[in-house]
Amino acid sequence: MLAKAATLPADEVVVDLEDGVGEADKEAARAQAAGAVRAGPGRTTALRVNGRGTPWWEDDLRAAAGARPDVVVLPKVESPDDVAAAAALLPEGTGLEAQIETARGLVEVERIAAAGHGLEALVFGPADLAASLGVPVLTIGAGASDYALARIAVAARANGLQALDGPHAVLEDEAGLRASARRALAHGYDGKWVIHPEQIAPVNEVFTPTDEELARAERILAAGDGALRHEGELVDLASRRLAEALLARGRAARR
């Protein structure tokens, strides 16, 4: 699976030491991490460590310091101090992504987003947040809160960070996967985690503007200044900002 991950058309490959690894296998997984994060050119390589306060946290971060991934994913972040403490154990220049997946983390998300220390993205963790809130679901991604999605996205954007959605755990459910991805996109998210190779193409498609959308954005920019009627709609400066944002998303998706 690790070897195959390096060949897949994902923007980021995340090697997991946290929930995807049983307690008895933590030491062995950490020992393999150095080689596992070599995902190949053109991809961001990431290592998700165990959370602060667990017995494996510091050893995971030391392993990450040796493996030198592009990004370290920090689970269950609940304060800016969690970000700072992790950064202190990592080489300068290591990017960080903070998973927001507890009630406390969501309450503190604005402060977390402003933490600095190489923080690049906020990642919505739907399963652990649902458990933290007492939402009566049993499937990862079910019961996702629009409030949480929106609050995380706003905190990310206000601090110049990316916003990433968590996974859709039901396999062979492309319709549900696409619906989940479209929901995140509607809140302004940049992308979504996937847990199976067959989920990559549908998610990439949802988050990539179509040629028709890009062409319309170009026409809006060419329509002229001020408020005017264009293709049956009012367009003004705000419309042009929307068009510029969509074109920027398109450029990023096609890199």
PDB file of C-alpha atoms in Angstrom:
ATOM      1  CA  MET A   1       0.000   0.000   0.000  1.00  0.00           C
ATOM      2  CA  LEU A   2       2.817   2.409   0.814  1.00  0.00           C
ATOM      3  CA  ALA A   3       4.581   1.651  -2.457  1.00  0.00           C
ATOM      4  CA  LYS A   4       1.372   2.063  -4.432  1.00  0.00           C
ATOM      5  CA  ALA A   5       0.586   5.393  -2.757  1.00  0.00           C
ATOM      6  CA  ALA A   6       3.671   6.908  -4.349  1.00  0.00           C
ATOM      7  CA  THR A   7       2.258   6.227  -7.823  1.00  0.00           C
ATOM      8  CA  LEU A   8      -1.256   7.615  -7.323  1.00  0.00           C
ATOM      9  CA  PRO A   9      -2.521  10.985  -8.670  1.00  0.00           C
ATOM     10  CA  ALA A  10      -3.102  12.507  -5.240  1.00  0.00           C
ATOM     11  CA  ASP A  11      -1.755  15.944  -4.339  1.00  0.00           C
ATOM     12  CA  GLU A  12      -0.630  14.737  -0.919  1.00  0.00           C
ATOM     13  CA  VAL A  13       0.247  11.316   0.457  1.00  0.00           C
ATOM     14  CA  VAL A  14      -0.263  10.972   4.224  1.00  0.00           C
ATOM     15  CA  VAL A  15       1.546   8.159   6.031  1.00  0.00           C
ATOM     16  CA  ASP A  16      -0.381   7.461   9.216  1.00  0.00           C
ATOM     17  CA  LEU A  17       0.993   6.636  12.646  1.00  0.00           C
ATOM     18  CA  GLU A  18      -2.216   7.491  14.492  1.00  0.00           C
ATOM     19  CA  ASP A  19      -5.672   5.920  14.156  1.00  0.00           C
ATOM     20  CA  GLY A  20      -4.668   3.697  11.258  1.00  0.00           C
ATOM     21  CA  VAL A  21      -2.118   1.843  13.405  1.00  0.00           C
ATOM     22  CA  GLY A  22      -2.971  -0.428  16.340  1.00  0.00           C
ATOM     23  CA  GLU A  23      -1.222   0.190  19.644  1.00  0.00           C
ATOM     24  CA  ALA A  24       0.845  -2.992  19.340  1.00  0.00           C
ATOM     25  CA  ASP A  25       2.187  -1.826  15.967  1.00  0.00           C
ATOM     26  CA  LYS A  26       3.102   1.765  16.818  1.00  0.00           C
ATOM     27  CA  GLU A  27       6.833   1.120  17.230  1.00  0.00           C
ATOM     28  CA  ALA A  28       7.129  -0.881  14.012  1.00  0.00           C
ATOM     29  CA  ALA A  29       5.149   1.700  12.048  1.00  0.00           C
ATOM     30  CA  ARG A  30       7.366   4.498  13.301  1.00  0.00           C
ATOM     31  CA  ALA A  31      10.480   2.583  12.240  1.00  0.00           C
ATOM     32  CA  GLN A  32       9.116   2.329   8.698  1.00  0.00           C
ATOM     33  CA  ALA A  33       8.133   5.976   8.473  1.00  0.00           C
ATOM     34  CA  ALA A  34      11.430   7.291   7.114  1.00  0.00           C
ATOM     35  CA  GLY A  35      11.181   5.314   3.895  1.00  0.00           C
ATOM     36  CA  ALA A  36       7.427   5.545   3.651  1.00  0.00           C
ATOM     37  CA  VAL A  37       7.239   9.313   3.246  1.00  0.00           C
ATOM     38  CA  ARG A  38       9.179   9.278  -0.024  1.00  0.00           C
ATOM     39  CA  ALA A  39       6.154   9.787  -2.273  1.00  0.00           C
ATOM     40  CA  GLY A  40       7.959  11.011  -5.371  1.00  0.00           C
ATOM     41  CA  PRO A  41       8.268  14.358  -7.159  1.00  0.00           C
ATOM     42  CA  GLY A  42       5.278  16.626  -7.505  1.00  0.00           C
ATOM     43  CA  ARG A  43       3.502  15.401  -4.389  1.00  0.00           C
ATOM     44  CA  THR A  44       3.404  16.677  -0.859  1.00  0.00           C
ATOM     45  CA  THR A  45       4.544  13.990   1.557  1.00  0.00           C
ATOM     46  CA  ALA A  46       3.024  14.023   5.023  1.00  0.00           C
ATOM     47  CA  LEU A  47       3.318  12.036   8.226  1.00  0.00           C
ATOM     48  CA  ARG A  48       0.441  11.977  10.702  1.00  0.00           C
ATOM     49  CA  VAL A  49       1.773  11.532  14.223  1.00  0.00           C
ATOM     50  CA  ASN A  50      -0.094  10.549  17.368  1.00  0.00           C
ATOM     51  CA  GLY A  51      -1.616  13.319  19.418  1.00  0.00           C
ATOM     52  CA  ARG A  52      -0.022  15.339  22.180  1.00  0.00           C
ATOM     53  CA  GLY A  53      -0.481  13.604  25.508  1.00  0.00           C
ATOM     54  CA  THR A  54      -0.260  10.081  24.077  1.00  0.00           C
ATOM     55  CA  PRO A  55       2.731   7.851  24.915  1.00  0.00           C
ATOM     56  CA  TRP A  56       3.943   8.005  21.298  1.00  0.00           C
ATOM     57  CA  TRP A  57       3.792  11.739  20.575  1.00  0.00           C
ATOM     58  CA  GLU A  58       7.394  12.804  21.202  1.00  0.00           C
ATOM     59  CA  ASP A  59       8.913   9.672  19.624  1.00  0.00           C
ATOM     60  CA  ASP A  60       6.712  10.165  16.547  1.00  0.00           C
ATOM     61  CA  LEU A  61       7.872  13.764  16.173  1.00  0.00           C
ATOM     62  CA  ARG A  62      11.519  12.742  16.533  1.00  0.00           C
ATOM     63  CA  ALA A  63      10.969  10.152  13.820  1.00  0.00           C
ATOM     64  CA  ALA A  64       9.360  12.834  11.675  1.00  0.00           C
ATOM     65  CA  ALA A  65      12.376  15.069  12.259  1.00  0.00           C
ATOM     66  CA  GLY A  66      14.570  12.326  10.849  1.00  0.00           C
ATOM     67  CA  ALA A  67      12.261  11.386   7.982  1.00  0.00           C
ATOM     68  CA  ARG A  68      11.868  15.031   6.871  1.00  0.00           C
ATOM     69  CA  PRO A  69       8.387  14.885   5.295  1.00  0.00           C
ATOM     70  CA  ASP A  70       7.089  18.068   3.713  1.00  0.00           C
ATOM     71  CA  VAL A  71       4.290  18.221   6.276  1.00  0.00           C
ATOM     72  CA  VAL A  72       3.485  16.769   9.689  1.00  0.00           C
ATOM     73  CA  VAL A  73      -0.210  16.278  10.424  1.00  0.00           C
ATOM     74  CA  LEU A  74      -1.136  16.947  14.060  1.00  0.00           C
ATOM     75  CA  PRO A  75      -4.325  15.205  15.226  1.00  0.00           C
ATOM     76  CA  LYS A  76      -6.787  16.476  17.809  1.00  0.00           C
ATOM     77  CA  VAL A  77      -5.230  19.914  18.093  1.00  0.00           C
ATOM     78  CA  GLU A  78      -6.938  21.863  20.860  1.00  0.00           C
ATOM     79  CA  SER A  79      -4.763  24.940  21.386  1.00  0.00           C
ATOM     80  CA  PRO A  80      -2.007  27.027  19.792  1.00  0.00           C
ATOM     81  CA  ASP A  81       0.337  25.452  22.348  1.00  0.00           C
ATOM     82  CA  ASP A  82      -0.179  22.053  20.684  1.00  0.00           C
ATOM     83  CA  VAL A  83       1.132  23.523  17.434  1.00  0.00           C
ATOM     84  CA  ALA A  84       4.055  25.299  19.081  1.00  0.00           C
ATOM     85  CA  ALA A  85       5.095  22.221  21.059  1.00  0.00           C
ATOM     86  CA  ALA A  86       5.191  20.079  17.926  1.00  0.00           C
ATOM     87  CA  ALA A  87       7.087  22.702  15.926  1.00  0.00           C
ATOM     88  CA  ALA A  88       9.735  22.874  18.651  1.00  0.00           C
ATOM     89  CA  LEU A  89      10.651  19.227  17.984  1.00  0.00           C
ATOM     90  CA  LEU A  90      10.776  19.498  14.192  1.00  0.00           C
ATOM     91  CA  PRO A  91      13.324  20.985  11.778  1.00  0.00           C
ATOM     92  CA  GLU A  92      12.727  24.572  10.754  1.00  0.00           C
ATOM     93  CA  GLY A  93      10.674  24.744   7.584  1.00  0.00           C
ATOM     94  CA  THR A  94       8.562  21.671   8.279  1.00  0.00           C
ATOM     95  CA  GLY A  95       4.950  22.402   7.367  1.00  0.00           C
ATOM     96  CA  LEU A  96       2.162  21.571   9.796  1.00  0.00           C
ATOM     97  CA  GLU A  97      -1.488  20.676   9.321  1.00  0.00           C
ATOM     98  CA  ALA A  98      -3.801  20.811  12.342  1.00  0.00           C
ATOM     99  CA  GLN A  99      -6.757  18.465  12.572  1.00  0.00           C
ATOM    100  CA  ILE A 100      -9.783  20.028  14.227  1.00  0.00           C
ATOM    101  CA  GLU A 101     -11.709  17.069  15.584  1.00  0.00           C
ATOM    102  CA  THR A 102     -12.835  17.736  19.144  1.00  0.00           C
ATOM    103  CA  ALA A 103     -15.280  20.148  20.716  1.00  0.00           C
ATOM    104  CA  ARG A 104     -12.390  21.957  22.423  1.00  0.00           C
ATOM    105  CA  GLY A 105     -10.486  22.192  19.159  1.00  0.00           C
ATOM    106  CA  LEU A 106     -13.486  23.707  17.414  1.00  0.00           C
ATOM    107  CA  VAL A 107     -13.990  26.269  20.195  1.00  0.00           C
ATOM    108  CA  GLU A 108     -10.299  27.235  19.869  1.00  0.00           C
ATOM    109  CA  VAL A 109     -10.061  27.019  16.071  1.00  0.00           C
ATOM    110  CA  GLU A 110      -9.551  30.744  15.466  1.00  0.00           C
ATOM    111  CA  ARG A 111      -6.634  30.855  17.919  1.00  0.00           C
ATOM    112  CA  ILE A 112      -5.195  27.647  16.478  1.00  0.00           C
ATOM    113  CA  ALA A 113      -5.380  29.041  12.948  1.00  0.00           C
ATOM    114  CA  ALA A 114      -3.348  32.065  14.058  1.00  0.00           C
ATOM    115  CA  ALA A 115      -0.679  29.956  15.785  1.00  0.00           C
ATOM    116  CA  GLY A 116       1.986  30.277  13.088  1.00  0.00           C
ATOM    117  CA  HIS A 117       4.998  27.927  13.472  1.00  0.00           C
ATOM    118  CA  GLY A 118       4.682  26.717   9.899  1.00  0.00           C
ATOM    119  CA  LEU A 119       0.977  25.912  10.081  1.00  0.00           C
ATOM    120  CA  GLU A 120      -0.311  25.519   6.524  1.00  0.00           C
ATOM    121  CA  ALA A 121      -3.778  23.963   6.783  1.00  0.00           C
ATOM    122  CA  LEU A 122      -6.716  23.077   8.991  1.00  0.00           C
ATOM    123  CA  VAL A 123      -8.197  19.615   8.471  1.00  0.00           C
ATOM    124  CA  PHE A 124     -11.755  18.816   9.528  1.00  0.00           C
ATOM    125  CA  GLY A 125     -11.898  15.514  11.422  1.00  0.00           C
ATOM    126  CA  PRO A 126     -15.568  14.444  11.199  1.00  0.00           C
ATOM    127  CA  ALA A 127     -15.460  11.141  13.090  1.00  0.00           C
ATOM    128  CA  ASP A 128     -13.672  12.251  16.236  1.00  0.00           C
ATOM    129  CA  LEU A 129     -15.641  15.496  16.304  1.00  0.00           C
ATOM    130  CA  ALA A 130     -18.897  13.544  16.079  1.00  0.00           C
ATOM    131  CA  ALA A 131     -17.724  11.345  18.960  1.00  0.00           C
ATOM    132  CA  SER A 132     -16.680  14.404  20.962  1.00  0.00           C
ATOM    133  CA  LEU A 133     -20.097  15.998  20.433  1.00  0.00           C
ATOM    134  CA  GLY A 134     -22.047  12.810  21.108  1.00  0.00           C
ATOM    135  CA  VAL A 135     -23.518  12.610  17.594  1.00  0.00           C
ATOM    136  CA  PRO A 136     -25.183   9.149  17.307  1.00  0.00           C
ATOM    137  CA  VAL A 137     -23.482   7.872  14.123  1.00  0.00           C
ATOM    138  CA  LEU A 138     -21.205   4.889  13.521  1.00  0.00           C
ATOM    139  CA  THR A 139     -19.653   5.749  10.146  1.00  0.00           C
ATOM    140  CA  ILE A 140     -16.686   8.078   9.592  1.00  0.00           C
ATOM    141  CA  GLY A 141     -17.952  11.168   7.791  1.00  0.00           C
ATOM    142  CA  ALA A 142     -21.586  10.684   8.775  1.00  0.00           C
ATOM    143  CA  GLY A 143     -23.211  13.413  10.833  1.00  0.00           C
ATOM    144  CA  ALA A 144     -20.741  16.065   9.640  1.00  0.00           C
ATOM    145  CA  SER A 145     -21.717  19.478  10.966  1.00  0.00           C
ATOM    146  CA  ASP A 146     -22.206  22.402   8.582  1.00  0.00           C
ATOM    147  CA  TYR A 147     -21.417  24.662  11.515  1.00  0.00           C
ATOM    148  CA  ALA A 148     -18.059  22.956  12.066  1.00  0.00           C
ATOM    149  CA  LEU A 149     -17.253  22.922   8.350  1.00  0.00           C
ATOM    150  CA  ALA A 150     -18.012  26.631   8.068  1.00  0.00           C
ATOM    151  CA  ARG A 151     -16.196  27.696  11.225  1.00  0.00           C
ATOM    152  CA  ILE A 152     -13.035  25.811  10.253  1.00  0.00           C
ATOM    153  CA  ALA A 153     -13.128  27.260   6.732  1.00  0.00           C
ATOM    154  CA  VAL A 154     -13.547  30.820   8.006  1.00  0.00           C
ATOM    155  CA  ALA A 155     -10.705  30.439  10.516  1.00  0.00           C
ATOM    156  CA  ALA A 156      -8.445  29.008   7.814  1.00  0.00           C
ATOM    157  CA  ARG A 157      -9.197  31.729   5.278  1.00  0.00           C
ATOM    158  CA  ALA A 158      -8.845  34.531   7.831  1.00  0.00           C
ATOM    159  CA  ASN A 159      -5.305  33.333   8.522  1.00  0.00           C
ATOM    160  CA  GLY A 160      -4.176  32.449   4.998  1.00  0.00           C
ATOM    161  CA  LEU A 161      -4.407  28.674   5.495  1.00  0.00           C
ATOM    162  CA  GLN A 162      -5.835  25.895   3.372  1.00  0.00           C
ATOM    163  CA  ALA A 163      -9.006  24.127   4.531  1.00  0.00           C
ATOM    164  CA  LEU A 164      -9.241  20.368   3.961  1.00  0.00           C
ATOM    165  CA  ASP A 165     -12.194  18.071   4.552  1.00  0.00           C
ATOM    166  CA  GLY A 166     -11.897  14.673   6.211  1.00  0.00           C
ATOM    167  CA  PRO A 167     -12.658  11.331   4.555  1.00  0.00           C
ATOM    168  CA  HIS A 168     -15.826   9.607   3.418  1.00  0.00           C
ATOM    169  CA  ALA A 169     -15.466   6.096   4.834  1.00  0.00           C
ATOM    170  CA  VAL A 170     -18.147   4.259   2.862  1.00  0.00           C
ATOM    171  CA  LEU A 171     -16.310   2.492   0.052  1.00  0.00           C
ATOM    172  CA  GLU A 172     -17.912   1.835  -3.338  1.00  0.00           C
ATOM    173  CA  ASP A 173     -20.249   4.783  -2.697  1.00  0.00           C
ATOM    174  CA  GLU A 174     -19.281   7.289  -5.360  1.00  0.00           C
ATOM    175  CA  ALA A 175     -22.552   9.192  -5.083  1.00  0.00           C
ATOM    176  CA  GLY A 176     -22.102   9.689  -1.350  1.00  0.00           C
ATOM    177  CA  LEU A 177     -18.434  10.576  -1.811  1.00  0.00           C
ATOM    178  CA  ARG A 178     -19.254  13.205  -4.415  1.00  0.00           C
ATOM    179  CA  ALA A 179     -22.024  14.647  -2.250  1.00  0.00           C
ATOM    180  CA  SER A 180     -19.631  14.909   0.687  1.00  0.00           C
ATOM    181  CA  ALA A 181     -16.984  16.567  -1.503  1.00  0.00           C
ATOM    182  CA  ARG A 182     -19.494  19.018  -2.980  1.00  0.00           C
ATOM    183  CA  ARG A 183     -20.637  19.937   0.522  1.00  0.00           C
ATOM    184  CA  ALA A 184     -17.064  20.797   1.501  1.00  0.00           C
ATOM    185  CA  LEU A 185     -16.507  22.708  -1.736  1.00  0.00           C
ATOM    186  CA  ALA A 186     -19.654  24.735  -1.061  1.00  0.00           C
ATOM    187  CA  HIS A 187     -18.002  25.897   2.178  1.00  0.00           C
ATOM    188  CA  GLY A 188     -14.849  26.926   0.301  1.00  0.00           C
ATOM    189  CA  TYR A 189     -12.631  23.939   1.100  1.00  0.00           C
ATOM    190  CA  ASP A 190      -9.547  23.305  -1.023  1.00  0.00           C
ATOM    191  CA  GLY A 191      -9.727  19.514  -1.027  1.00  0.00           C
ATOM    192  CA  LYS A 192     -10.701  16.348   0.776  1.00  0.00           C
ATOM    193  CA  TRP A 193      -8.900  13.374   2.262  1.00  0.00           C
ATOM    194  CA  VAL A 194      -9.492  10.017   0.591  1.00  0.00           C
ATOM    195  CA  ILE A 195      -8.855   6.528   1.956  1.00  0.00           C
ATOM    196  CA  HIS A 196      -8.932   4.398  -1.208  1.00  0.00           C
ATOM    197  CA  PRO A 197      -7.401   4.890  -4.672  1.00  0.00           C
ATOM    198  CA  GLU A 198     -10.827   4.714  -6.313  1.00  0.00           C
ATOM    199  CA  GLN A 199     -11.869   7.836  -4.399  1.00  0.00           C
ATOM    200  CA  ILE A 200      -9.132  10.038  -5.883  1.00  0.00           C
ATOM    201  CA  ALA A 201     -10.594  10.722  -9.327  1.00  0.00           C
ATOM    202  CA  PRO A 202     -14.124  11.640  -8.152  1.00  0.00           C
ATOM    203  CA  VAL A 203     -12.777  14.001  -5.489  1.00  0.00           C
ATOM    204  CA  ASN A 204     -10.318  15.618  -7.895  1.00  0.00           C
ATOM    205  CA  GLU A 205     -13.159  16.114 -10.352  1.00  0.00           C
ATOM    206  CA  VAL A 206     -15.411  17.792  -7.798  1.00  0.00           C
ATOM    207  CA  PHE A 207     -12.709  20.227  -6.685  1.00  0.00           C
ATOM    208  CA  THR A 208     -11.521  21.064 -10.216  1.00  0.00           C
ATOM    209  CA  PRO A 209     -13.511  23.783 -12.041  1.00  0.00           C
ATOM    210  CA  THR A 210     -14.917  22.656 -15.378  1.00  0.00           C
ATOM    211  CA  ASP A 211     -13.832  24.198 -18.672  1.00  0.00           C
ATOM    212  CA  GLU A 212     -17.275  25.812 -18.899  1.00  0.00           C
ATOM    213  CA  GLU A 213     -16.901  27.388 -15.447  1.00  0.00           C
ATOM    214  CA  LEU A 214     -13.437  28.689 -16.297  1.00  0.00           C
ATOM    215  CA  ALA A 215     -14.643  30.149 -19.588  1.00  0.00           C
ATOM    216  CA  ARG A 216     -17.530  31.916 -17.853  1.00  0.00           C
ATOM    217  CA  ALA A 217     -15.132  33.343 -15.269  1.00  0.00           C
ATOM    218  CA  GLU A 218     -12.964  34.716 -18.067  1.00  0.00           C
ATOM    219  CA  ARG A 219     -16.022  36.297 -19.705  1.00  0.00           C
ATOM    220  CA  ILE A 220     -17.013  37.968 -16.431  1.00  0.00           C
ATOM    221  CA  LEU A 221     -13.538  39.489 -16.114  1.00  0.00           C
ATOM    222  CA  ALA A 222     -13.749  40.735 -19.697  1.00  0.00           C
ATOM    223  CA  ALA A 223     -17.239  42.187 -19.314  1.00  0.00           C
ATOM    224  CA  GLY A 224     -16.097  45.596 -18.060  1.00  0.00           C
ATOM    225  CA  ASP A 225     -16.013  47.654 -14.872  1.00  0.00           C
ATOM    226  CA  GLY A 226     -18.850  48.674 -12.612  1.00  0.00           C
ATOM    227  CA  ALA A 227     -22.279  47.110 -12.249  1.00  0.00           C
ATOM    228  CA  LEU A 228     -23.771  45.819 -15.487  1.00  0.00           C
ATOM    229  CA  ARG A 229     -25.998  43.151 -16.978  1.00  0.00           C
ATOM    230  CA  HIS A 230     -24.053  40.155 -18.270  1.00  0.00           C
ATOM    231  CA  GLU A 231     -25.518  36.866 -19.529  1.00  0.00           C
ATOM    232  CA  GLY A 232     -28.787  37.586 -17.736  1.00  0.00           C
ATOM    233  CA  GLU A 233     -27.234  38.454 -14.383  1.00  0.00           C
ATOM    234  CA  LEU A 234     -26.038  41.488 -12.477  1.00  0.00           C
ATOM    235  CA  VAL A 235     -22.252  41.459 -12.265  1.00  0.00           C
ATOM    236  CA  ASP A 236     -20.071  43.947 -10.427  1.00  0.00           C
ATOM    237  CA  LEU A 237     -16.741  44.062  -8.613  1.00  0.00           C
ATOM    238  CA  ALA A 238     -17.794  41.236  -6.273  1.00  0.00           C
ATOM    239  CA  SER A 239     -18.567  39.071  -9.324  1.00  0.00           C
ATOM    240  CA  ARG A 240     -15.065  39.689 -10.618  1.00  0.00           C
ATOM    241  CA  ARG A 241     -13.588  38.669  -7.280  1.00  0.00           C
ATOM    242  CA  LEU A 242     -15.569  35.423  -7.526  1.00  0.00           C
ATOM    243  CA  ALA A 243     -14.268  34.880 -11.050  1.00  0.00           C
ATOM    244  CA  GLU A 244     -10.679  35.495  -9.979  1.00  0.00           C
ATOM    245  CA  ALA A 245     -11.040  33.042  -7.092  1.00  0.00           C
ATOM    246  CA  LEU A 246     -12.440  30.352  -9.379  1.00  0.00           C
ATOM    247  CA  LEU A 247      -9.635  30.858 -11.896  1.00  0.00           C
ATOM    248  CA  ALA A 248      -7.075  30.605  -9.093  1.00  0.00           C
ATOM    249  CA  ARG A 249      -8.644  27.319  -7.990  1.00  0.00           C
ATOM    250  CA  GLY A 250      -8.471  26.093 -11.556  1.00  0.00           C
ATOM    251  CA  ARG A 251      -4.791  26.973 -11.873  1.00  0.00           C
ATOM    252  CA  ALA A 252      -4.015  25.188  -8.607  1.00  0.00           C
ATOM    253  CA  ALA A 253      -5.933  22.071  -9.654  1.00  0.00           C
ATOM    254  CA  ARG A 254      -4.084  21.847 -12.969  1.00  0.00           C
ATOM    255  CA  ARG A 255      -0.559  22.273 -11.613  1.00  0.00           C
TER     256      ARG A 255
END
